[in-house]
Amino acid sequence: MTGPLICVALGIEARAVRRGLPPGHDEVIRLGMGPRRAARAAAGLPPGVPLALTGFAGALDDGLSPGEVLVASEVRYDGQVWPCPSAPLIAGDLARAGLAVQTGPVVTTRRVVTGGARRRAAREGMPAAAAERTQGRPAGTQETEHADHANHAEGERAHTNHAEGEPARAADMESGPVAAARAGLPFAVVRVVVDTPSRPLLRPATIAHGLAARRVLTRLGPVLARWAAATGTRRVLLGAPTGDMEGDPGTRPTPDLTLLVRPDARPPHPLRSDAHEPGGLHAVGAPGDVALGWLAGARTIRLAGGPPALVSAVLTALEGLGPLVVEKQRATAEATALPKEAWP
């Protein structure tokens, strides 16, 4: 087993997730419940491969409802924080699949939390642990000397630090040890809420909430499979679309996919086919607009448009899928954004 891994804690979670996976993606690894079992199991997993952890969780505030999905923007455990940069990509695919989904921090606790323990767990990691944030960027990310990283520094800080000071939204008992074991690799946590502060466990509605959450867990399978297929090392050509680039067309790199970043590009859609771009051209207005299905097999991506902060946010989300080599491409003097007639 050398490909990306999908892991859960419990047998009931494994059966639900496996039921929703497409043919050929039915391998789900059960880690066991709790931090100790999760740490032990994570140590024995194949090294160097991406991992998505899913299953049930308890909400720490009533902004989440039973059956709603929380994609971790970061994982907090034992005073450390591991960012999960691909969270917007996963959340976007889940939303397009018709699921209620949010993103936010997940905290790992040593036991099931109830009552006042929920409030204490929500405060864990803010702000002290956030200041000691573990820089869990995928190993090997680099930029060539042509990369215009300085233009994107401010936007990148705004994106990667967005959860500093934000209360944790849900608690589980496994993500932290697994995140620690997979540090530097693509890692995602996707949890389905079973209980909330106002609708706790051990109430008459618990069974109904559990059944609803299990149905949602089954629907996560296709998105988790697409995330797994989208992971890997990429080359990102940062700059104008191919037709606006300097140089001999025969020597230009050919992208597998071109993303035109525009704040007004909602909802995501392909541009008209007469706007020629190798590999297809898609307009996106936010990282969550980038469909995971576009990224499978796309090892060279051209990223054009702006503003710089939004381009940086898309780069950070892509970086959550694996190392990036980012190259700045030079446009011709007359190059501008694609003309209006390129849009549907």
GROMACS .gro file of C-alpha atoms in nm:
model
  344
    1MET     CA    1   0.000   0.000   0.000
    2THR     CA    2   0.190   0.307  -0.129
    3GLY     CA    3  -0.085   0.552  -0.225
    4PRO     CA    4  -0.265   0.811  -0.011
    5LEU     CA    5  -0.429   0.672   0.302
    6ILE     CA    6  -0.781   0.718   0.441
    7CYS     CA    7  -0.798   0.651   0.814
    8VAL     CA    8  -1.069   0.638   1.083
    9ALA     CA    9  -1.084   0.546   1.450
   10LEU     CA   10  -1.382   0.310   1.471
   11GLY     CA   11  -1.520   0.016   1.278
   12ILE     CA   12  -1.857   0.186   1.229
   13GLU     CA   13  -1.676   0.481   1.069
   14ALA     CA   14  -1.470   0.251   0.846
   15ARG     CA   15  -1.781   0.074   0.717
   16ALA     CA   16  -1.960   0.400   0.643
   17VAL     CA   17  -1.666   0.558   0.460
   18ARG     CA   18  -1.588   0.241   0.265
   19ARG     CA   19  -1.948   0.221   0.147
   20GLY     CA   20  -1.916   0.563  -0.018
   21LEU     CA   21  -1.578   0.518  -0.185
   22PRO     CA   22  -1.565   0.460  -0.561
   23PRO     CA   23  -1.449   0.120  -0.694
   24GLY     CA   24  -1.078   0.068  -0.644
   25HIS     CA   25  -1.063   0.302  -0.343
   26ASP     CA   26  -1.208   0.077  -0.074
   27GLU     CA   27  -0.904   0.064   0.157
   28VAL     CA   28  -0.985   0.234   0.489
   29ILE     CA   29  -0.747   0.193   0.783
   30ARG     CA   30  -0.883   0.170   1.136
   31LEU     CA   31  -0.651   0.333   1.390
   32GLY     CA   32  -0.842   0.272   1.712
   33MET     CA   33  -1.001   0.523   1.946
   34GLY     CA   34  -0.802   0.772   2.151
   35PRO     CA   35  -0.465   0.946   2.128
   36ARG     CA   36  -0.255   0.651   2.243
   37ARG     CA   37  -0.401   0.403   1.998
   38ALA     CA   38  -0.389   0.660   1.718
   39ALA     CA   39  -0.023   0.739   1.788
   40ARG     CA   40   0.068   0.370   1.794
   41ALA     CA   41  -0.118   0.298   1.471
   42ALA     CA   42   0.019   0.608   1.295
   43ALA     CA   43   0.375   0.500   1.372
   44GLY     CA   44   0.314   0.179   1.177
   45LEU     CA   45   0.162   0.338   0.865
   46PRO     CA   46   0.353   0.347   0.535
   47PRO     CA   47   0.587   0.647   0.545
   48GLY     CA   48   0.593   0.941   0.308
   49VAL     CA   49   0.237   0.924   0.176
   50PRO     CA   50  -0.059   1.166   0.215
   51LEU     CA   51  -0.325   1.085   0.471
   52ALA     CA   52  -0.686   1.193   0.526
   53LEU     CA   53  -0.842   1.126   0.866
   54THR     CA   54  -1.219   1.120   0.894
   55GLY     CA   55  -1.498   1.010   1.127
   56PHE     CA   56  -1.719   1.161   1.396
   57ALA     CA   57  -1.648   1.456   1.626
   58GLY     CA   58  -1.817   1.665   1.891
   59ALA     CA   59  -1.886   2.031   1.820
   60LEU     CA   60  -1.755   2.283   2.071
   61ASP     CA   61  -2.008   2.552   1.982
   62ASP     CA   62  -2.364   2.563   1.856
   63GLY     CA   63  -2.258   2.716   1.525
   64LEU     CA   64  -2.228   2.355   1.409
   65SER     CA   65  -2.520   2.113   1.396
   66PRO     CA   66  -2.535   1.732   1.413
   67GLY     CA   67  -2.469   1.596   1.066
   68GLU     CA   68  -2.269   1.901   0.957
   69VAL     CA   69  -1.914   1.856   0.829
   70LEU     CA   70  -1.612   2.038   0.969
   71VAL     CA   71  -1.294   2.036   0.761
   72ALA     CA   72  -0.999   2.118   0.985
   73SER     CA   73  -0.810   2.433   0.894
   74GLU     CA   74  -0.560   2.324   1.157
   75VAL     CA   75  -0.518   2.058   1.427
   76ARG     CA   76  -0.429   2.151   1.787
   77TYR     CA   77  -0.285   1.902   2.032
   78ASP     CA   78  -0.050   1.909   2.328
   79GLY     CA   79   0.052   2.272   2.276
   80GLN     CA   80   0.127   2.237   1.905
   81VAL     CA   81  -0.061   2.335   1.591
   82TRP     CA   82  -0.050   2.169   1.247
   83PRO     CA   83  -0.204   2.366   0.958
   84CYS     CA   84  -0.418   2.180   0.703
   85PRO     CA   85  -0.385   2.409   0.398
   86SER     CA   86  -0.598   2.202   0.160
   87ALA     CA   87  -0.909   2.250   0.378
   88PRO     CA   88  -1.075   2.506   0.142
   89LEU     CA   89  -1.040   2.267  -0.153
   90ILE     CA   90  -1.209   1.983   0.037
   91ALA     CA   91  -1.480   2.209   0.178
   92GLY     CA   92  -1.555   2.346  -0.168
   93ASP     CA   93  -1.603   1.997  -0.313
   94LEU     CA   94  -1.823   1.894  -0.019
   95ALA     CA   95  -2.040   2.204  -0.060
   96ARG     CA   96  -2.080   2.136  -0.432
   97ALA     CA   97  -2.187   1.782  -0.337
   98GLY     CA   98  -2.472   1.934  -0.136
   99LEU     CA   99  -2.333   1.886   0.215
  100ALA     CA  100  -2.343   2.145   0.493
  101VAL     CA  101  -1.977   2.220   0.562
  102GLN     CA  102  -1.757   2.465   0.750
  103THR     CA  103  -1.384   2.497   0.809
  104GLY     CA  104  -1.212   2.569   1.140
  105PRO     CA  105  -0.967   2.442   1.400
  106VAL     CA  106  -1.002   2.091   1.545
  107VAL     CA  107  -0.856   2.013   1.888
  108THR     CA  108  -0.760   1.664   2.001
  109THR     CA  109  -0.850   1.575   2.359
  110ARG     CA  110  -0.760   1.272   2.570
  111ARG     CA  111  -1.121   1.188   2.651
  112VAL     CA  112  -1.472   1.273   2.534
  113VAL     CA  113  -1.551   1.631   2.638
  114THR     CA  114  -1.886   1.742   2.779
  115GLY     CA  115  -2.022   2.044   2.967
  116GLY     CA  116  -1.756   2.292   3.078
  117ALA     CA  117  -1.484   2.074   2.927
  118ARG     CA  118  -1.611   2.179   2.583
  119ARG     CA  119  -1.547   2.544   2.661
  120ARG     CA  120  -1.199   2.468   2.791
  121ALA     CA  121  -1.120   2.258   2.485
  122ALA     CA  122  -1.239   2.536   2.254
  123ARG     CA  123  -0.987   2.774   2.412
  124GLU     CA  124  -0.696   2.533   2.376
  125GLY     CA  125  -0.433   2.673   2.145
  126MET     CA  126  -0.538   3.037   2.167
  127PRO     CA  127  -0.331   3.232   2.155
  128ALA     CA  128  -0.018   3.072   2.307
  129ALA     CA  129  -0.016   2.755   2.099
  130ALA     CA  130  -0.089   2.958   1.788
  131ALA     CA  131   0.225   3.159   1.857
  132GLU     CA  132   0.418   2.830   1.875
  133ARG     CA  133   0.256   2.713   1.552
  134THR     CA  134   0.420   2.410   1.397
  135GLN     CA  135   0.511   2.499   1.043
  136GLY     CA  136   0.365   2.186   0.885
  137ARG     CA  137   0.414   2.283   0.520
  138PRO     CA  138   0.466   1.984   0.293
  139ALA     CA  139   0.835   1.896   0.267
  140GLY     CA  140   1.018   2.002  -0.044
  141THR     CA  141   0.819   2.315  -0.130
  142GLN     CA  142   1.046   2.557  -0.309
  143GLU     CA  143   1.048   2.855  -0.541
  144THR     CA  144   1.284   2.923  -0.832
  145GLU     CA  145   1.476   3.247  -0.853
  146HIS     CA  146   1.200   3.369  -1.087
  147ALA     CA  147   0.929   3.340  -0.823
  148ASP     CA  148   0.790   3.676  -0.717
  149HIS     CA  149   0.732   3.563  -0.359
  150ALA     CA  150   0.768   3.909  -0.207
  151ASN     CA  151   0.457   4.028  -0.388
  152HIS     CA  152   0.254   3.759  -0.212
  153ALA     CA  153   0.403   3.761   0.139
  154GLU     CA  154   0.134   3.976   0.297
  155GLY     CA  155  -0.150   3.774   0.146
  156GLU     CA  156   0.014   3.447   0.246
  157ARG     CA  157   0.045   3.558   0.608
  158ALA     CA  158  -0.321   3.654   0.610
  159HIS     CA  159  -0.417   3.311   0.478
  160THR     CA  160  -0.193   3.083   0.683
  161ASN     CA  161  -0.255   3.268   1.009
  162HIS     CA  162  -0.629   3.307   0.969
  163ALA     CA  163  -0.710   3.077   1.262
  164GLU     CA  164  -0.482   3.245   1.517
  165GLY     CA  165  -0.695   3.333   1.816
  166GLU     CA  166  -0.998   3.149   1.676
  167PRO     CA  167  -1.160   2.901   1.917
  168ALA     CA  168  -1.148   2.536   1.818
  169ARG     CA  169  -1.475   2.434   1.655
  170ALA     CA  170  -1.476   2.059   1.722
  171ALA     CA  171  -1.297   1.799   1.933
  172ASP     CA  172  -1.176   1.453   1.842
  173MET     CA  173  -0.936   1.206   2.005
  174GLU     CA  174  -0.706   1.105   1.718
  175SER     CA  175  -0.609   1.387   1.482
  176GLY     CA  176  -0.326   1.536   1.690
  177PRO     CA  177  -0.103   1.228   1.720
  178VAL     CA  178  -0.162   1.144   1.354
  179ALA     CA  179  -0.077   1.501   1.247
  180ALA     CA  180   0.244   1.482   1.450
  181ALA     CA  181   0.340   1.154   1.283
  182ARG     CA  182   0.270   1.290   0.932
  183ALA     CA  183   0.425   1.635   0.976
  184GLY     CA  184   0.544   1.777   0.645
  185LEU     CA  185   0.314   1.555   0.436
  186PRO     CA  186  -0.026   1.634   0.283
  187PHE     CA  187  -0.273   1.580   0.566
  188ALA     CA  188  -0.646   1.645   0.598
  189VAL     CA  189  -0.903   1.602   0.873
  190VAL     CA  190  -1.272   1.583   0.781
  191ARG     CA  191  -1.513   1.530   1.071
  192VAL     CA  192  -1.890   1.485   1.088
  193VAL     CA  193  -2.055   1.638   1.395
  194VAL     CA  194  -2.254   1.401   1.617
  195ASP     CA  195  -2.321   1.619   1.922
  196THR     CA  196  -2.309   1.987   2.022
  197PRO     CA  197  -2.321   2.181   2.353
  198SER     CA  198  -2.699   2.215   2.332
  199ARG     CA  199  -2.751   1.863   2.190
  200PRO     CA  200  -2.505   1.648   2.388
  201LEU     CA  201  -2.452   1.274   2.390
  202LEU     CA  202  -2.670   1.049   2.605
  203ARG     CA  203  -2.991   1.223   2.509
  204PRO     CA  204  -3.293   1.065   2.335
  205ALA     CA  205  -3.194   1.232   2.007
  206THR     CA  206  -2.842   1.084   2.013
  207ILE     CA  207  -2.939   0.778   1.809
  208ALA     CA  208  -3.106   0.988   1.541
  209HIS     CA  209  -2.810   1.226   1.528
  210GLY     CA  210  -2.570   0.932   1.504
  211LEU     CA  211  -2.760   0.776   1.216
  212ALA     CA  212  -2.770   1.109   1.033
  213ALA     CA  213  -2.397   1.157   1.086
  214ARG     CA  214  -2.327   0.806   0.956
  215ARG     CA  215  -2.521   0.881   0.637
  216VAL     CA  216  -2.315   1.196   0.587
  217LEU     CA  217  -1.994   1.003   0.649
  218THR     CA  218  -2.086   0.772   0.362
  219ARG     CA  219  -2.118   1.074   0.133
  220LEU     CA  220  -1.764   1.189   0.213
  221GLY     CA  221  -1.610   0.896   0.024
  222PRO     CA  222  -1.604   1.043  -0.329
  223VAL     CA  223  -1.451   1.372  -0.209
  224LEU     CA  224  -1.185   1.194  -0.003
  225ALA     CA  225  -1.098   0.984  -0.309
  226ARG     CA  226  -1.067   1.300  -0.522
  227TRP     CA  227  -0.844   1.461  -0.256
  228ALA     CA  228  -0.621   1.154  -0.257
  229ALA     CA  229  -0.600   1.159  -0.638
  230ALA     CA  230  -0.512   1.530  -0.634
  231THR     CA  231  -0.211   1.498  -0.401
  232GLY     CA  232   0.144   1.511  -0.534
  233THR     CA  233   0.429   1.739  -0.638
  234ARG     CA  234   0.343   2.022  -0.878
  235ARG     CA  235   0.500   2.292  -1.089
  236VAL     CA  236   0.311   2.622  -1.080
  237LEU     CA  237   0.369   2.876  -1.356
  238LEU     CA  238   0.277   3.208  -1.201
  239GLY     CA  239   0.177   3.477  -1.449
  240ALA     CA  240  -0.015   3.549  -1.766
  241PRO     CA  241  -0.214   3.293  -1.968
  242THR     CA  242  -0.011   3.120  -2.240
  243GLY     CA  243  -0.121   3.353  -2.520
  244ASP     CA  244   0.014   3.656  -2.334
  245MET     CA  245   0.359   3.513  -2.253
  246GLU     CA  246   0.692   3.618  -2.397
  247GLY     CA  247   0.910   3.377  -2.591
  248ASP     CA  248   0.883   3.118  -2.863
  249PRO     CA  249   0.558   2.920  -2.826
  250GLY     CA  250   0.755   2.604  -2.895
  251THR     CA  251   0.970   2.655  -2.585
  252ARG     CA  252   0.696   2.759  -2.343
  253PRO     CA  253   0.595   2.510  -2.075
  254THR     CA  254   0.258   2.352  -2.148
  255PRO     CA  255   0.026   2.352  -1.846
  256ASP     CA  256  -0.209   2.066  -1.769
  257LEU     CA  257  -0.451   2.320  -1.620
  258THR     CA  258  -0.482   2.700  -1.612
  259LEU     CA  259  -0.654   2.882  -1.326
  260LEU     CA  260  -0.752   3.245  -1.377
  261VAL     CA  261  -0.796   3.405  -1.034
  262ARG     CA  262  -1.060   3.677  -1.032
  263PRO     CA  263  -1.254   3.796  -0.726
  264ASP     CA  264  -1.574   3.816  -0.933
  265ALA     CA  265  -1.547   3.458  -1.061
  266ARG     CA  266  -1.847   3.310  -0.883
  267PRO     CA  267  -1.960   3.039  -0.917
  268PRO     CA  268  -1.660   2.849  -1.059
  269HIS     CA  269  -1.697   2.759  -1.425
  270PRO     CA  270  -1.481   2.693  -1.730
  271LEU     CA  271  -1.426   2.986  -1.963
  272ARG     CA  272  -1.549   2.968  -2.319
  273SER     CA  273  -1.367   2.716  -2.534
  274ASP     CA  274  -1.251   2.988  -2.776
  275ALA     CA  275  -1.030   3.127  -2.498
  276HIS     CA  276  -0.752   2.885  -2.599
  277GLU     CA  277  -0.535   2.749  -2.321
  278PRO     CA  278  -0.374   2.403  -2.312
  279GLY     CA  279  -0.533   2.176  -2.056
  280GLY     CA  280  -0.842   2.393  -2.008
  281LEU     CA  281  -0.903   2.727  -1.844
  282HIS     CA  282  -1.108   2.779  -1.526
  283ALA     CA  283  -1.196   3.099  -1.344
  284VAL     CA  284  -1.189   3.091  -0.964
  285GLY     CA  285  -1.276   3.356  -0.709
  286ALA     CA  286  -1.149   3.176  -0.397
  287PRO     CA  287  -0.942   2.868  -0.309
  288GLY     CA  288  -1.261   2.669  -0.248
  289ASP     CA  289  -1.364   2.725  -0.611
  290VAL     CA  290  -1.078   2.501  -0.729
  291ALA     CA  291  -1.240   2.161  -0.783
  292LEU     CA  292  -1.031   1.865  -0.670
  293GLY     CA  293  -1.130   1.679  -0.985
  294TRP     CA  294  -0.945   1.937  -1.197
  295LEU     CA  295  -0.621   1.866  -1.012
  296ALA     CA  296  -0.590   1.490  -1.055
  297GLY     CA  297  -0.307   1.439  -1.302
  298ALA     CA  298  -0.245   1.814  -1.335
  299ARG     CA  299   0.125   1.832  -1.249
  300THR     CA  300   0.188   2.166  -1.421
  301ILE     CA  301  -0.058   2.444  -1.341
  302ARG     CA  302  -0.060   2.797  -1.475
  303LEU     CA  303  -0.195   3.047  -1.220
  304ALA     CA  304  -0.283   3.393  -1.352
  305GLY     CA  305  -0.484   3.693  -1.240
  306GLY     CA  306  -0.504   3.862  -0.903
  307PRO     CA  307  -0.509   4.033  -0.659
  308PRO     CA  308  -0.182   3.901  -0.511
  309ALA     CA  309  -0.340   3.807  -0.176
  310LEU     CA  310  -0.597   3.588  -0.353
  311VAL     CA  311  -0.333   3.428  -0.575
  312SER     CA  312  -0.129   3.355  -0.263
  313ALA     CA  313  -0.431   3.195  -0.092
  314VAL     CA  314  -0.481   2.963  -0.391
  315LEU     CA  315  -0.110   2.876  -0.386
  316THR     CA  316  -0.128   2.792  -0.016
  317ALA     CA  317  -0.427   2.563  -0.071
  318LEU     CA  318  -0.247   2.384  -0.356
  319GLU     CA  319   0.059   2.352  -0.133
  320GLY     CA  320  -0.155   2.149   0.106
  321LEU     CA  321  -0.170   1.877  -0.162
  322GLY     CA  322   0.207   1.845  -0.195
  323PRO     CA  323   0.529   2.033  -0.267
  324LEU     CA  324   0.519   2.316  -0.521
  325VAL     CA  325   0.790   2.452  -0.749
  326VAL     CA  326   0.670   2.803  -0.831
  327GLU     CA  327   0.806   2.987  -1.137
  328LYS     CA  328   0.732   3.346  -1.231
  329GLN     CA  329   0.636   3.379  -1.597
  330ARG     CA  330   0.689   3.701  -1.790
  331ALA     CA  331   0.404   3.848  -1.995
  332THR     CA  332   0.424   4.063  -2.308
  333ALA     CA  333   0.394   4.438  -2.265
  334GLU     CA  334   0.042   4.442  -2.403
  335ALA     CA  335  -0.082   4.150  -2.194
  336THR     CA  336  -0.390   4.218  -1.983
  337ALA     CA  337  -0.661   4.010  -1.820
  338LEU     CA  338  -0.857   3.793  -2.059
  339PRO     CA  339  -1.112   3.992  -2.257
  340LYS     CA  340  -1.475   3.993  -2.153
  341GLU     CA  341  -1.570   3.786  -2.456
  342ALA     CA  342  -1.371   3.497  -2.307
  343TRP     CA  343  -1.635   3.461  -2.038
  344PRO     CA  344  -1.955   3.259  -2.094
   0.00000   0.00000   0.00000
